[in-house]
Structures are given as structure tokens and as C-alpha cells.
Phi, psi and omega in degrees: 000306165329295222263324214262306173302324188319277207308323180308292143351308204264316161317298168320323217257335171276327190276330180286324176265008152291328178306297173337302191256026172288124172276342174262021163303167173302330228249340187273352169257350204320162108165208209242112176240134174260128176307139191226313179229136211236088171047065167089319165296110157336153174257187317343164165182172234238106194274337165225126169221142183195148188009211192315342180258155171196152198242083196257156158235124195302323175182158169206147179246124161226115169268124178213112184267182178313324153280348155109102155203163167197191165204150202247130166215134177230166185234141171194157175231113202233147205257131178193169188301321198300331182202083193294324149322310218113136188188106181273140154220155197241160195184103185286131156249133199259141194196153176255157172207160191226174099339116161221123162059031185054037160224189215223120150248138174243139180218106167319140174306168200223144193250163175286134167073358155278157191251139183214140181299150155291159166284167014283156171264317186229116153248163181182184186206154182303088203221125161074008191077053170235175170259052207304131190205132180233150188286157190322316208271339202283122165298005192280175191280203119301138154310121190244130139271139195252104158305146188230304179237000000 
């Protein structure tokens, strides 16, 4: 019984200090990104369109700390009859990420009192230290985040 808590013990004691020196933890996505290609498209590019509205988006920021938390704020500009010039807005979401298997999901915060898809909203993987990142289901090309910092 003794000999069996030891191994137990020690067993543990290998696995918290593999965790540690895990490279694929939140902390291995940590830092600061710039939108660089918006599903393959250079920006500006154009995330929704139909008859008269369209939807360009302009710039975007991924902020992702250490703890696994962040926030994505885009800028898009959108053309519609109400505003046919054109009307830019910028506009932040708060979001969590986790690891699995060395890639990253990200799931946007749910605001109080929305009914919201479960996450991930965004999956990816690390390619060249940029963030290549799509929503799970989509067939489109990945987004690439440019790490800046």
C-alpha cells in the first residue's frame, strides 16, 4: 500500500513538472497580433456583402494574455442605404482560450442575458509565430494574425 502512494506521489510530481515546461499551454500563444489576411484577403476585404450593404473590415487587434484570456477589437466599415458614404466602427469582444493538442480555441465571452453559440468560435495553430485562425466548421481559407509583439 505504501510503495503504491509513493509511485503515486511521484507520478504526480512528474506530471506537474511536465505541465510546467509544457510549451503548448496559453502562455505559448501569449502576446499582441495584427490582422494581416482576412480568409486569405489582404485588408481592407470585404467580410459581408449582399445587394446594397457590405461590410469591409479595416483593421483588427488580438490581444491574448497568459491566463488565457483576451480580446479581439476590429474596426469595419459599413455601407448601407441608411449610410451610403460609409460609417467605420470599432468594436471589442472579450474572449477566453484554451490549448488542446497544440492548437488554440478561442470562445468569445456570452454578454449577460444572450443567448449564445458554445465555443470554440475560433480554432488555429501557430505557423512561422503568426496565428493562422478560422472559425471550427468553416472551409474558407484562416485568418494570419502578424504577432507584433
Amino acid at each position: 500500500m505504501r510503495q503504491s502512494v509513493v509511485r503515486s506521489v511521484i507520478a504526480f510530481a512528474l506530471f506537474v513538472v511536465s505541465a510546467c515546461d509544457n510549451p503548448t499551454g496559453p502562455e505559448q500563444f501569449a502576446g499582441r497580433y495584427r490582422l494581416e489576411r482576412y480568409e486569405g484577403a489582404a485588408l481592407p476585404a470585404i467580410s459581408y456583402e449582399s445587394g446594397s450593404t457590405s461590410v469591409t473590415i479595416l483593421q483588427a487587434s488580438l490581444l491574448l494574455g497568459e491566463e488565457g484570456t483576451g480580446v479581439l477589437t476590429t474596426t469595419t466599415r459599413v455601407v448601407d442605404p441608411v449610410r451610403p458614404q460609409g460609417e467605420e466602427d470599432t468594436f471589442s469582444q472579450l474572449l477566453r482560450f484554451g490549448v488542446r493538442d497544440g492548437r488554440i480555441e478561442i470562445t468569445f465571452v456570452c454578454p449577460p442575458n444572450a443567448d449564445c453559440i458554445a465555443g470554440p468560435h475560433l480554432v488555429g495553430e501557430e505557423v512561422d509565430g503568426d496565428l493562422a485562425l478560422a472559425p471550427p466548421t468553416s472551409s474558407k481559407l484562416a485568418s494570419i494574425y502578424r504577432r507584433v509583439r
